[in-house]
Coordinates of C-alpha atoms and ligand atoms in Angstrom, one line a residue:
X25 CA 25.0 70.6 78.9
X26 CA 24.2 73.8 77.4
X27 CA 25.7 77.6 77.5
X28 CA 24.9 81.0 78.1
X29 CA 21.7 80.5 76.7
X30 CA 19.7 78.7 78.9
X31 CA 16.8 80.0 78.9
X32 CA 13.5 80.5 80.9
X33 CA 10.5 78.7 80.3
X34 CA 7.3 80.7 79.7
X35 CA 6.0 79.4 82.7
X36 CA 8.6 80.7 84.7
X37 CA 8.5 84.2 83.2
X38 CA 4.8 84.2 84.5
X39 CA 3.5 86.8 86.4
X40 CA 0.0 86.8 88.4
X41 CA -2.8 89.1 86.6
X42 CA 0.1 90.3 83.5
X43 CA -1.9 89.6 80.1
X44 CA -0.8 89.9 76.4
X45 CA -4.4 91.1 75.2
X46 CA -7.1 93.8 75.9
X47 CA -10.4 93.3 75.5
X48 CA -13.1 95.8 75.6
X49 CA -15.4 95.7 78.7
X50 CA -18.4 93.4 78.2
X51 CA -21.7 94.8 77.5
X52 CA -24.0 91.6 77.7
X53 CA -24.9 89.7 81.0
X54 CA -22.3 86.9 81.6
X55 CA -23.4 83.4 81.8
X56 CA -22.9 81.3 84.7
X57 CA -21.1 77.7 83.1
X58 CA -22.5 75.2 84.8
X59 CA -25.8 76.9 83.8
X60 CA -24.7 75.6 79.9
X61 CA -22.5 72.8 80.5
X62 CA -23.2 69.6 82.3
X63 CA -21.1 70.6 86.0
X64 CA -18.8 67.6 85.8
X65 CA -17.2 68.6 82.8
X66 CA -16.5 72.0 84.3
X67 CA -12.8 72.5 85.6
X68 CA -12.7 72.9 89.8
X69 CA -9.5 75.2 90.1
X70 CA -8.3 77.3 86.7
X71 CA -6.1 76.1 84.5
X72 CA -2.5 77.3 85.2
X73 CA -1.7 79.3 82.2
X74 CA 1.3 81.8 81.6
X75 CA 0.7 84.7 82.6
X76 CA 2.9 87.1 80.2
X77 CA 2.6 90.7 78.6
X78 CA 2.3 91.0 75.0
X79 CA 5.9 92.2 73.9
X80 CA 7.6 89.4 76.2
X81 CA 5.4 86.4 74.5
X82 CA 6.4 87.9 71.4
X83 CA 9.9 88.2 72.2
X84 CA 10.5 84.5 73.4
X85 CA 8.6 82.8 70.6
X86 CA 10.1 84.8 67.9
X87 CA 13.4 84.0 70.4
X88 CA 12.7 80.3 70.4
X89 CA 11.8 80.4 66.5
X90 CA 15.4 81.8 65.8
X91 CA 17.0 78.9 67.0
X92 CA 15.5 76.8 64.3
X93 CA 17.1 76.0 61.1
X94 CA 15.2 76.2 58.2
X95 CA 15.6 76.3 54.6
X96 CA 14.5 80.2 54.7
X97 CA 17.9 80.8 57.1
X98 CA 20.0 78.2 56.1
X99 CA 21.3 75.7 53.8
X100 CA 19.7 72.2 54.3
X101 CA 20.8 69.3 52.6
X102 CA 18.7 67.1 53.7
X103 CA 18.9 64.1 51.1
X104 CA 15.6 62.7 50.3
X105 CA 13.5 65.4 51.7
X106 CA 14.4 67.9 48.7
X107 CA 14.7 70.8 50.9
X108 CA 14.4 73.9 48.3
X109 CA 13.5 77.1 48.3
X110 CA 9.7 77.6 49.0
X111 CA 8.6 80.5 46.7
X112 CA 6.7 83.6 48.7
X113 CA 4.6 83.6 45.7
X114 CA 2.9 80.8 47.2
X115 CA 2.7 82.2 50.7
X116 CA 1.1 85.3 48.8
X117 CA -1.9 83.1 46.5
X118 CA -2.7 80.8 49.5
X119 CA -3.7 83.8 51.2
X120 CA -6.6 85.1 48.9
X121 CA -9.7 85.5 50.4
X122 CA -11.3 83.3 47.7
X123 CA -9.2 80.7 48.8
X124 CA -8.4 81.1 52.2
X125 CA -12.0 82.2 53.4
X126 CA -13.6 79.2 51.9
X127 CA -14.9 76.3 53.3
X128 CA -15.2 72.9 51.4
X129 CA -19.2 72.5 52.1
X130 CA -19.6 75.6 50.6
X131 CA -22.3 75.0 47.5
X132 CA -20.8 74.0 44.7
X133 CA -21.1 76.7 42.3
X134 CA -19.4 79.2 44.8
X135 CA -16.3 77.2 44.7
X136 CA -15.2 77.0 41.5
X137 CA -12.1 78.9 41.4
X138 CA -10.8 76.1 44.0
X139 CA -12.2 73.2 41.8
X140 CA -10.7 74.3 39.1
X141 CA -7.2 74.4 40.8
X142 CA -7.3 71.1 41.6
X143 CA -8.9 70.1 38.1
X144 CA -5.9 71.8 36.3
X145 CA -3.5 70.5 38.9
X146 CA -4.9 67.2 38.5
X147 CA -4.3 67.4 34.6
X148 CA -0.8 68.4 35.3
X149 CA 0.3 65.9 37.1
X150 CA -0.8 63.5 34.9
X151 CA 1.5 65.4 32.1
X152 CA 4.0 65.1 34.6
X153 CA 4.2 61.7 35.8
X154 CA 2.6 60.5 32.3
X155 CA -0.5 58.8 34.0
X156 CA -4.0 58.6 32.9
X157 CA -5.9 60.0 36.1
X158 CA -4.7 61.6 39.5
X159 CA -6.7 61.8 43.0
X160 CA -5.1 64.5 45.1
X161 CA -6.5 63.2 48.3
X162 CA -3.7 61.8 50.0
X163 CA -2.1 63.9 52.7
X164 CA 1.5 62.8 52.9
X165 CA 3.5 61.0 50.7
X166 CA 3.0 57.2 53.1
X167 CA -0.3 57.7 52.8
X168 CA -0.1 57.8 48.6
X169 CA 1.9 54.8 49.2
X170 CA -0.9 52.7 51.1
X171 CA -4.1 54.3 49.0
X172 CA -2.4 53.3 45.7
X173 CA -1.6 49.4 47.3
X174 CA -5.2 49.6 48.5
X175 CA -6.3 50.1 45.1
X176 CA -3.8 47.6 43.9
X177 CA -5.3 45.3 46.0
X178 CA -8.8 45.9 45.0
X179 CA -8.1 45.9 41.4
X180 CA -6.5 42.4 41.9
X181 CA -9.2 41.1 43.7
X182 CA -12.0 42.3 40.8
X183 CA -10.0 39.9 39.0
X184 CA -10.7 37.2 41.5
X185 CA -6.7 36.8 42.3
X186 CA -5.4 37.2 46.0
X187 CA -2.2 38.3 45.4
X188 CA -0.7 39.4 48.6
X189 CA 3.0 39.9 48.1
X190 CA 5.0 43.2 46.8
X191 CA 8.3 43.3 46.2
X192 CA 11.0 46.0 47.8
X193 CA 14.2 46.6 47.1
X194 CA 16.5 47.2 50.2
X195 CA 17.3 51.0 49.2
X196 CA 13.7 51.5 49.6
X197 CA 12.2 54.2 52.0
X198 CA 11.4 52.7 55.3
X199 CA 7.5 54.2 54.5
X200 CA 7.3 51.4 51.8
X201 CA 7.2 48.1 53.7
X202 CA 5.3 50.1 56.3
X203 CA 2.5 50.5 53.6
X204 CA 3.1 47.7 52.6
X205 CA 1.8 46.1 56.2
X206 CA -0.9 48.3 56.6
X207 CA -2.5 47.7 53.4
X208 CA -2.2 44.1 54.5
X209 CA 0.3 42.9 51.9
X210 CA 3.5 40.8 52.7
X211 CA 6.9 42.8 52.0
X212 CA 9.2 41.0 49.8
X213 CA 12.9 42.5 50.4
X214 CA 15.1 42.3 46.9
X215 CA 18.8 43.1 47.3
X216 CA 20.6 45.4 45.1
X217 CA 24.0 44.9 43.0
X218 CA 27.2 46.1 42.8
X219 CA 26.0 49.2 40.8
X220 CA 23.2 50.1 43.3
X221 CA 20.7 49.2 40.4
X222 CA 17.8 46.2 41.6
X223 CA 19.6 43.0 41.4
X224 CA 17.6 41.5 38.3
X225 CA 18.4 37.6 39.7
X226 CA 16.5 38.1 42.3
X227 CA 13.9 40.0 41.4
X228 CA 13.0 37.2 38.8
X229 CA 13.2 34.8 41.6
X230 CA 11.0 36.8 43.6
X231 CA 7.9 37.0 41.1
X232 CA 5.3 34.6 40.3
X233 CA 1.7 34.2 41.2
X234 CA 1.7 35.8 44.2
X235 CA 2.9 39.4 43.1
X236 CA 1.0 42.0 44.0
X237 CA 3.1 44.9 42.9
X238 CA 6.9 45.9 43.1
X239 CA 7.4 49.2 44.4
X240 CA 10.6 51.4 43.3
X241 CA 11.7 54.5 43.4
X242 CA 14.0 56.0 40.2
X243 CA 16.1 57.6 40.8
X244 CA 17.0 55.1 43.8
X245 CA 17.4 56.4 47.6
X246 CA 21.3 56.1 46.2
X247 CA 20.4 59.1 43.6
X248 CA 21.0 56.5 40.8
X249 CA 19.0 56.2 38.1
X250 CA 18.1 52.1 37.5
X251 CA 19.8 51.0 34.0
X252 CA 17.6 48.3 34.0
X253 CA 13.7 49.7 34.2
X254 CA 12.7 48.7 31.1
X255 CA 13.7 45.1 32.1
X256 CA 12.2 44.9 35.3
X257 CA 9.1 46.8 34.2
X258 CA 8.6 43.3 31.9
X259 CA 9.1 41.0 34.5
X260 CA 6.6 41.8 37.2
X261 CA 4.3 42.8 34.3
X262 CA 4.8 39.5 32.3
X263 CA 4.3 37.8 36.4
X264 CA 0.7 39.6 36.4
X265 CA 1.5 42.4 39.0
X266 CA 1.9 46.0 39.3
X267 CA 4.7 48.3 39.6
X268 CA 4.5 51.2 42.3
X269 CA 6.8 54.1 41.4
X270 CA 7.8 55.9 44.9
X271 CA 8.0 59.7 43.5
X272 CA 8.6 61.3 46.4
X273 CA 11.3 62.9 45.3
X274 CA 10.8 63.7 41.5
X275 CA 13.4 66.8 41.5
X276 CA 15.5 64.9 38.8
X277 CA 13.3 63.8 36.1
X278 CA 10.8 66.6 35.6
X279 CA 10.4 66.8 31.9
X280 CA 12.9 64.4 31.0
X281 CA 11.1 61.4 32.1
X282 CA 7.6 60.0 33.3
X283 CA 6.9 57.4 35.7
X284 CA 4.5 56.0 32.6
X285 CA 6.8 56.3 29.9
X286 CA 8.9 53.7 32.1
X287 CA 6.2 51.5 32.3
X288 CA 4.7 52.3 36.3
X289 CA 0.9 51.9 36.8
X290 CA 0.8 53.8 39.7
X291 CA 3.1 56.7 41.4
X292 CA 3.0 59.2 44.6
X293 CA 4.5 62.4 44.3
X294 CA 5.1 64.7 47.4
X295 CA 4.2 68.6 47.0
X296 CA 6.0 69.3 49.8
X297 CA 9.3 67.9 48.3
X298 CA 9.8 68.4 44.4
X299 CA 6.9 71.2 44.1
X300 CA 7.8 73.6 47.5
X301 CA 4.7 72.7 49.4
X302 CA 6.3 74.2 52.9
X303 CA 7.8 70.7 55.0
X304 CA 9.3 69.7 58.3
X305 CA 8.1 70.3 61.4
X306 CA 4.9 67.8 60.7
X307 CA 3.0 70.5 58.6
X308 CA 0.5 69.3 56.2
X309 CA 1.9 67.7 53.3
X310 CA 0.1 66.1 50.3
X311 CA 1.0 63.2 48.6
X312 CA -1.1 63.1 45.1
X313 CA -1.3 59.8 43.1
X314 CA -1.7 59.2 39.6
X315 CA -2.8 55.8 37.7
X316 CA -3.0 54.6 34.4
X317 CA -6.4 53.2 33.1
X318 CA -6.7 49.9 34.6
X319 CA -6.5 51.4 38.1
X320 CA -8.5 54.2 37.8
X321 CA -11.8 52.6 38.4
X322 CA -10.1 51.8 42.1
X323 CA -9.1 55.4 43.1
X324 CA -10.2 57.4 46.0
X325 CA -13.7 59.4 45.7
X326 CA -14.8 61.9 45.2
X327 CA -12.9 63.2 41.7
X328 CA -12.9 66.5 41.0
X329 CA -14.8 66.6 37.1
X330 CA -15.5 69.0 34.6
X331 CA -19.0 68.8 32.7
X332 CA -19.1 71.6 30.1
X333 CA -17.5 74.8 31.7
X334 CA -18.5 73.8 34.9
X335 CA -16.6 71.9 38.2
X336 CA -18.2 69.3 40.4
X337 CA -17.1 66.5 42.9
X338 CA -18.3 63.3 41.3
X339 CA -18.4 60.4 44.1
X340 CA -20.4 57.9 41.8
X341 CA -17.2 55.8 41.3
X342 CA -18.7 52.2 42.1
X343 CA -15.4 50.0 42.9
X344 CA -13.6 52.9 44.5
X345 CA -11.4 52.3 47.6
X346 CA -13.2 54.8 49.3
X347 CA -12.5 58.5 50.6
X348 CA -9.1 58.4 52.0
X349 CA -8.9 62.3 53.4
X350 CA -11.4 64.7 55.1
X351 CA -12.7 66.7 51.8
X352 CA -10.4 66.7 49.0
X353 CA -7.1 66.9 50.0
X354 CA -5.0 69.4 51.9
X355 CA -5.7 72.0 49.8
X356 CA -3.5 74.8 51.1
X357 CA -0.4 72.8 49.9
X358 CA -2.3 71.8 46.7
X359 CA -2.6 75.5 45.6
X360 CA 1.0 76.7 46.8
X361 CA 2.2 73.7 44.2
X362 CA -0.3 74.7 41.7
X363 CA 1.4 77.8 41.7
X364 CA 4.2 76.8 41.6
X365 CA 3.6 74.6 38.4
X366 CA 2.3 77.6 36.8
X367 CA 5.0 80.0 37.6
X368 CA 8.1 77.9 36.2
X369 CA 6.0 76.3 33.2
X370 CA 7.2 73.2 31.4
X371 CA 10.5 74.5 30.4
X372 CA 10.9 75.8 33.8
X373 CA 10.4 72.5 35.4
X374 CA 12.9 70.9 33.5
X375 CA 15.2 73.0 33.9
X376 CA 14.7 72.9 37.8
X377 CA 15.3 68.9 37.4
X378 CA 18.7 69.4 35.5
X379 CA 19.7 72.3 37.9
X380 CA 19.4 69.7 40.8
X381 CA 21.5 67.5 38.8
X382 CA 24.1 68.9 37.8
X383 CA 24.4 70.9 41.3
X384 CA 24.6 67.4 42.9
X385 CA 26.9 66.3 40.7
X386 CA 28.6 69.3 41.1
X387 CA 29.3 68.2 45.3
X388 CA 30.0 65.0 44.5
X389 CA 32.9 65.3 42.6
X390 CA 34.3 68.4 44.9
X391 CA 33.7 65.8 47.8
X392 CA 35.1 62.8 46.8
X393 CA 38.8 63.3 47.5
X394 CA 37.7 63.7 51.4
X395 CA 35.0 61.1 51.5
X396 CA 34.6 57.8 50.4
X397 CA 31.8 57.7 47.3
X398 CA 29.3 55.1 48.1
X399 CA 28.9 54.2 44.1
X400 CA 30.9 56.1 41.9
X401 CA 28.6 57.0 38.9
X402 CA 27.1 60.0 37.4
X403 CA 24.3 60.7 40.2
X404 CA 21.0 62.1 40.0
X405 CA 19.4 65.0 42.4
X406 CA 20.8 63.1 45.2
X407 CA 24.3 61.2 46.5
X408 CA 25.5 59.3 49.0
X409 CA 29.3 59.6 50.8
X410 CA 30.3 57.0 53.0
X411 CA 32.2 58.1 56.3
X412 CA 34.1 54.7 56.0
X413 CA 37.5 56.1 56.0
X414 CA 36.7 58.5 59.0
X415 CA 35.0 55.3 61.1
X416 CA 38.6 53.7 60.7
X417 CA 40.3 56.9 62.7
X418 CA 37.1 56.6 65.5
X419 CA 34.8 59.2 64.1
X420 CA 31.5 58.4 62.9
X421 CA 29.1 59.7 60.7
X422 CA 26.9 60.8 63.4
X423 CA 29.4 63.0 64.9
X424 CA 30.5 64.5 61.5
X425 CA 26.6 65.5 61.4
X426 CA 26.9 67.2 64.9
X427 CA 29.4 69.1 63.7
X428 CA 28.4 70.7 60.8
X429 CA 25.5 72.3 63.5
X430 CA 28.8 74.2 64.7
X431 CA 29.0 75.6 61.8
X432 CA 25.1 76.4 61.8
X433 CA 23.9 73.9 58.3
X434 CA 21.4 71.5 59.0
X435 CA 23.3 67.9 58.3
X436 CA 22.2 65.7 55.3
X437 CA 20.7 62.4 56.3
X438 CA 22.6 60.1 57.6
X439 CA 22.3 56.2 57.9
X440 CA 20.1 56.1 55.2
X441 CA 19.8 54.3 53.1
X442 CA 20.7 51.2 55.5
X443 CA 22.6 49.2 52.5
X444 CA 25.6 51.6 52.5
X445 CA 28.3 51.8 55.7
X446 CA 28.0 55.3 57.7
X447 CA 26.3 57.1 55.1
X448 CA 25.4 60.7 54.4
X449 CA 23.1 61.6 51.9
X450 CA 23.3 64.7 50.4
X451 CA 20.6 66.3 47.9
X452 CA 21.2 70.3 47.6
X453 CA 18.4 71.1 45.2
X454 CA 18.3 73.5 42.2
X455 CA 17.6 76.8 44.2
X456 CA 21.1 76.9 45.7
X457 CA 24.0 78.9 44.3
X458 CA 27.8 77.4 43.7
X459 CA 28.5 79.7 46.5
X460 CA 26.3 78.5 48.6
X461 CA 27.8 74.9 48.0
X462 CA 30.9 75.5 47.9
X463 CA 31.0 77.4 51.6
X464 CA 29.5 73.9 52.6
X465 CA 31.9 71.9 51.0
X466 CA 34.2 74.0 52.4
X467 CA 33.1 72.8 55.6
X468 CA 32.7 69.3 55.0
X469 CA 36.7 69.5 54.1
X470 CA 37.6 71.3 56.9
X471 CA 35.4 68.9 59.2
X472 CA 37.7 65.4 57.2
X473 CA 40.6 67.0 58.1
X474 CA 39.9 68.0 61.8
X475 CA 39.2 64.1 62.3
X476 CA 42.9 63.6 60.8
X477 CA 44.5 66.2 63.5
X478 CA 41.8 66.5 66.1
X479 CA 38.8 63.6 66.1
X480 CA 37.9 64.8 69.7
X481 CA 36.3 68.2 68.7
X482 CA 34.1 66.2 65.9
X483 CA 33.5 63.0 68.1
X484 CA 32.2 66.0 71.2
X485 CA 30.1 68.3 68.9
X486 CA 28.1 70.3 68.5
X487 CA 29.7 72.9 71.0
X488 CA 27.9 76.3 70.0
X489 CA 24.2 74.7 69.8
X490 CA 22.1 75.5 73.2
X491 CA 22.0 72.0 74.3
X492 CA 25.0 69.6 73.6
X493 CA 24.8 65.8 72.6
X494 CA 21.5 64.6 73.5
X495 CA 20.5 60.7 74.5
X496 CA 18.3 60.4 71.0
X497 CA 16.9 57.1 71.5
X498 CA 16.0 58.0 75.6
X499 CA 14.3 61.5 74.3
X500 CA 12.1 59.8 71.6
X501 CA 11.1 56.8 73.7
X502 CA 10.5 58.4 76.7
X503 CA 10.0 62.5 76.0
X504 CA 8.5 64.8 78.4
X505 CA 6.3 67.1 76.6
X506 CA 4.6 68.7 80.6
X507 CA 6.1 71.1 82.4
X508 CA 6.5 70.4 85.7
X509 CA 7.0 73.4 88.1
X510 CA 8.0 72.2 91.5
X511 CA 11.3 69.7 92.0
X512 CA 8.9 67.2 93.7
X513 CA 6.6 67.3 90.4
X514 CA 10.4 66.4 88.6
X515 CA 11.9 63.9 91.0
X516 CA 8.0 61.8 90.4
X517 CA 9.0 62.2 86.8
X518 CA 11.9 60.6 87.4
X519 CA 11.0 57.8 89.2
X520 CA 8.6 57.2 86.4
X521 CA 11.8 56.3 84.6
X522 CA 11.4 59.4 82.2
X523 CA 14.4 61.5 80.5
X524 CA 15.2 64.6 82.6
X525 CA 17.9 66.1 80.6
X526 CA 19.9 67.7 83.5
X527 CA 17.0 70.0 84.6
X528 CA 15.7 71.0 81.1
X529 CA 12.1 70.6 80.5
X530 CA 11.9 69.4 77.2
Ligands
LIG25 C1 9.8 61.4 52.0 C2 9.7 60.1 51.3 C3 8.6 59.3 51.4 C4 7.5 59.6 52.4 O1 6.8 60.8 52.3 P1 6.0 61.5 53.5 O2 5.3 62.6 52.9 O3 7.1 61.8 54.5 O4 5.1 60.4 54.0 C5 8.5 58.1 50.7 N1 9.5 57.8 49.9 C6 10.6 58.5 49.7 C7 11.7 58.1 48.7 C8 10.8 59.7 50.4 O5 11.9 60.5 50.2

């Protein structure tokens, strides 16, 4: 476990009475607490706090932060999480005063600048998705997924129907049939053919009078665009229910195609994917969704209107699903995409989508000689490799993932999605260059052949990260997230069957 750079905790750096700030001496009387607070809420011994000067706290966060990766250091082909560039220009607008000094109970009529960024956003992703109405409540792509099944619920129930059952196809993301259960709908699972496109058998098997909704997403998990939309657009409409389009990842169709145009009622999209909202690391997200008319009594409230040149919150919406998000959304990511809608323009948002095509195409074709295409068609922003032919010889895709940390890239996904044998899904976005790729395809060659002539260094990696292989499963079942000081604090942890990782206080 680990090298050279184990490192101390900031708790062990601590020393009595050092302290990273200076105040100025106090010049009012001080207040006893227990003459404002109620005694038994009042701490008996202090809390045991690092004790650090200002230079060393700075040195070992800005230390720890290093060891990161992150789209700003390195390449991340993260498939599925569209892990581009994130424009400073958006760092620099969210931090106006007029928008970052604000606060959403503010009076109307002193906030509407911010309004009438999220009326025009609003507007725009209606272009964009080709819906009638948007509510940019949601916080997070799942949670667009559940409001717009709420409302597909409701709207299905003004008509007096209980349908309860939405259809998924098995490439789906796992947030679907989560959503799925706790909107308190029944998850349908369709397979897919030997294309990767929804298997159109079943699917017509699978509809009737219980349909709620199908949910897809187009381009598929697989990165393929599904031949057949138009198709299966008719049969869940002609079977009375809804279809869902999952646009988490909209990086390949900006401007060439709309969720509505293909017939969808209802779509999320994630700002921290396709329009560089900043992601990972369980930031705020937001996860706007947009409906044609026969949902849009059923959205979230309050809307964000415009009466004559002016911008108001309107909650007198009467068979709305209800607020879904404190205020109106996450608004800091909601003005970063804003901006970033407005910098590239129409044109410039197509031509992001077909530069994440063709750059994905671009890998695919370098990479198939070395490893095995899960489908071999044109793809979309996104494609999947299997590591079949490198299981055969003993490596896995898992440790072909460790390995590329040895070379300091964050690894793609991997073992998603579930249909295709040791997968790795690779999505490098528009904002990369070919040099950029090609270094990493580089790697990805040179990492096939070292499991030809030497499995053991990919099967043992990483080697040059601070800690080695980790026990996943044990760390997220049973993490420590305390420090404890003393051994005898660590041995109880222990015996409370937790993961100490050979000493290191995770
Ligand atoms: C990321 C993703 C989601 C979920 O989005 P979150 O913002 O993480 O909740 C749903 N579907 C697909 C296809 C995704 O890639």
């Amino acid at each position: 476990m680990g090298n050279n750079k184990e490192k101390e905790l900031i708790f062990e750096m601590s020393k009595k009475g050092r302290v990273a700030y200076s105040l100025s001496e106090c010049d009012v009387p001080e207040v006893a607490l227990d003459s404002v607070f109620p005694a038994e809420y009042l701490r008996q011994t202090p809390a045991e706090l690092p004790e650090v000067s200002e230079l060393d706290l700075m040195r070992h966060y800005t230390e720890l932060s290093n060891r990161n990766i992150g789209i700003d250091t390195t390449f991340y082909p993260l498939g599925s999480c569209t892990m581009k560039y994130n424009p400073k220009i958006n760092e620099d607008v969210a931090r106006y005063a007029g928008f970052a000094k604000i606060h959403p109970y503010q009076a109307e009529d002193t906030l509407q600048g911010a309004l009438q960024v999220l009326y025009d956003l609003q507007t725009e992703l209606c272009e964009i998705t080709g819906m009638d109405e948007v509510s940019l409540q949601p916080a997070a792509g799942a949670q667009g997924e559940w409001t717009a099944l709420m409302m597909i619920r409701a709207y299905h129930e003004s008509r007096g129907e209980n349908r309860k059952q939405v259809i998924v196809p098995d490439t789906a993301h796992g947030t679907n049939p989560a959503s799925v259960a706790v909107a308190g709908l029944d998850t349908v699972t369709i397979s897919s053919d030997e294309q990767g496109n929804v298997n159109l058998d079943e699917l017509r098997k699978a509809v009737g009078p219980n349909t709620a909704a199908l949910m897809l997403t187009n381009p598929s998990t697989l990165g393929l665009f599904e031949e057949n939309i138009v198709e299966i657009a008719k049969i869940v409409h002609e079977a009375g229910g809804m279809l869902y389009y999952d646009g988490a990842n909209t990086n390949a169709i900006l401007g060439i195609t709309r969720p509505g145009d293909m017939g969808f009622d209802v779509v999320h999209l994630n700002m921290h994917k396709t329009f560089t909202g900043p992601h990972g690391g369980g930031g705020p997200g937001a996860g706007p969704i947009g409906c044609k008319k026969e949902l849009v009594p059923f959205l979230p409230r309050p809307k964000v209107v415009k009466d004559g040149e002016t911008y108001r919150l309107d909650y007198d919406i009467p068979q709305s699903i209800g607020r879904v998000k404190a205020y109106y959304g996450n608004f800091g990511i909601l003005l970063r995409t804003f901006v970033y809608i407005r910098a590239n323009g129409p044109v410039g948002l197509r031509r992001v989508s077909e530069e994440a095509v063709l750059n994905a195409n671009y890998m695919m074709r370098k990479l198939a000689p070395h490893y095995d295409l899960a489908y071999d068609r044109v793809c979309k922003h996104e494609f999947v490799l299997s590591g079949r032919r490198q299981k055969k010889l003993g490596v896995r895709t898992l440790d072909i993932a460790k390995r590329l940390l040895d070379f300091g890239y964050h690894p793609p996904t991997i073992y998603f999605p579930l249909i295709v044998d040791e997968c790795m899904m690779i999505e490098p976005t528009e904002t990369e260059s070919k040099e950029t790729m090609d270094k990493f395809i580089d790697v990805l060659i040179e990492i096939a052949k070292e499991v030809e002539e030497n499995p053991a260094i990919v099967q043992e990696a990483p080697h040059t990260t601070v800690v080695s292989r980790l026990d996943e499963v044990t760390a997220a079942r049973k993490p420590i997230l305390r420090y404890r000081k003393t051994l005898q604090e660590q041995a109880a942890l222990q015996e409370e069957g937790s993961n100490v990782n050979e000493g290191v206080n995770v």
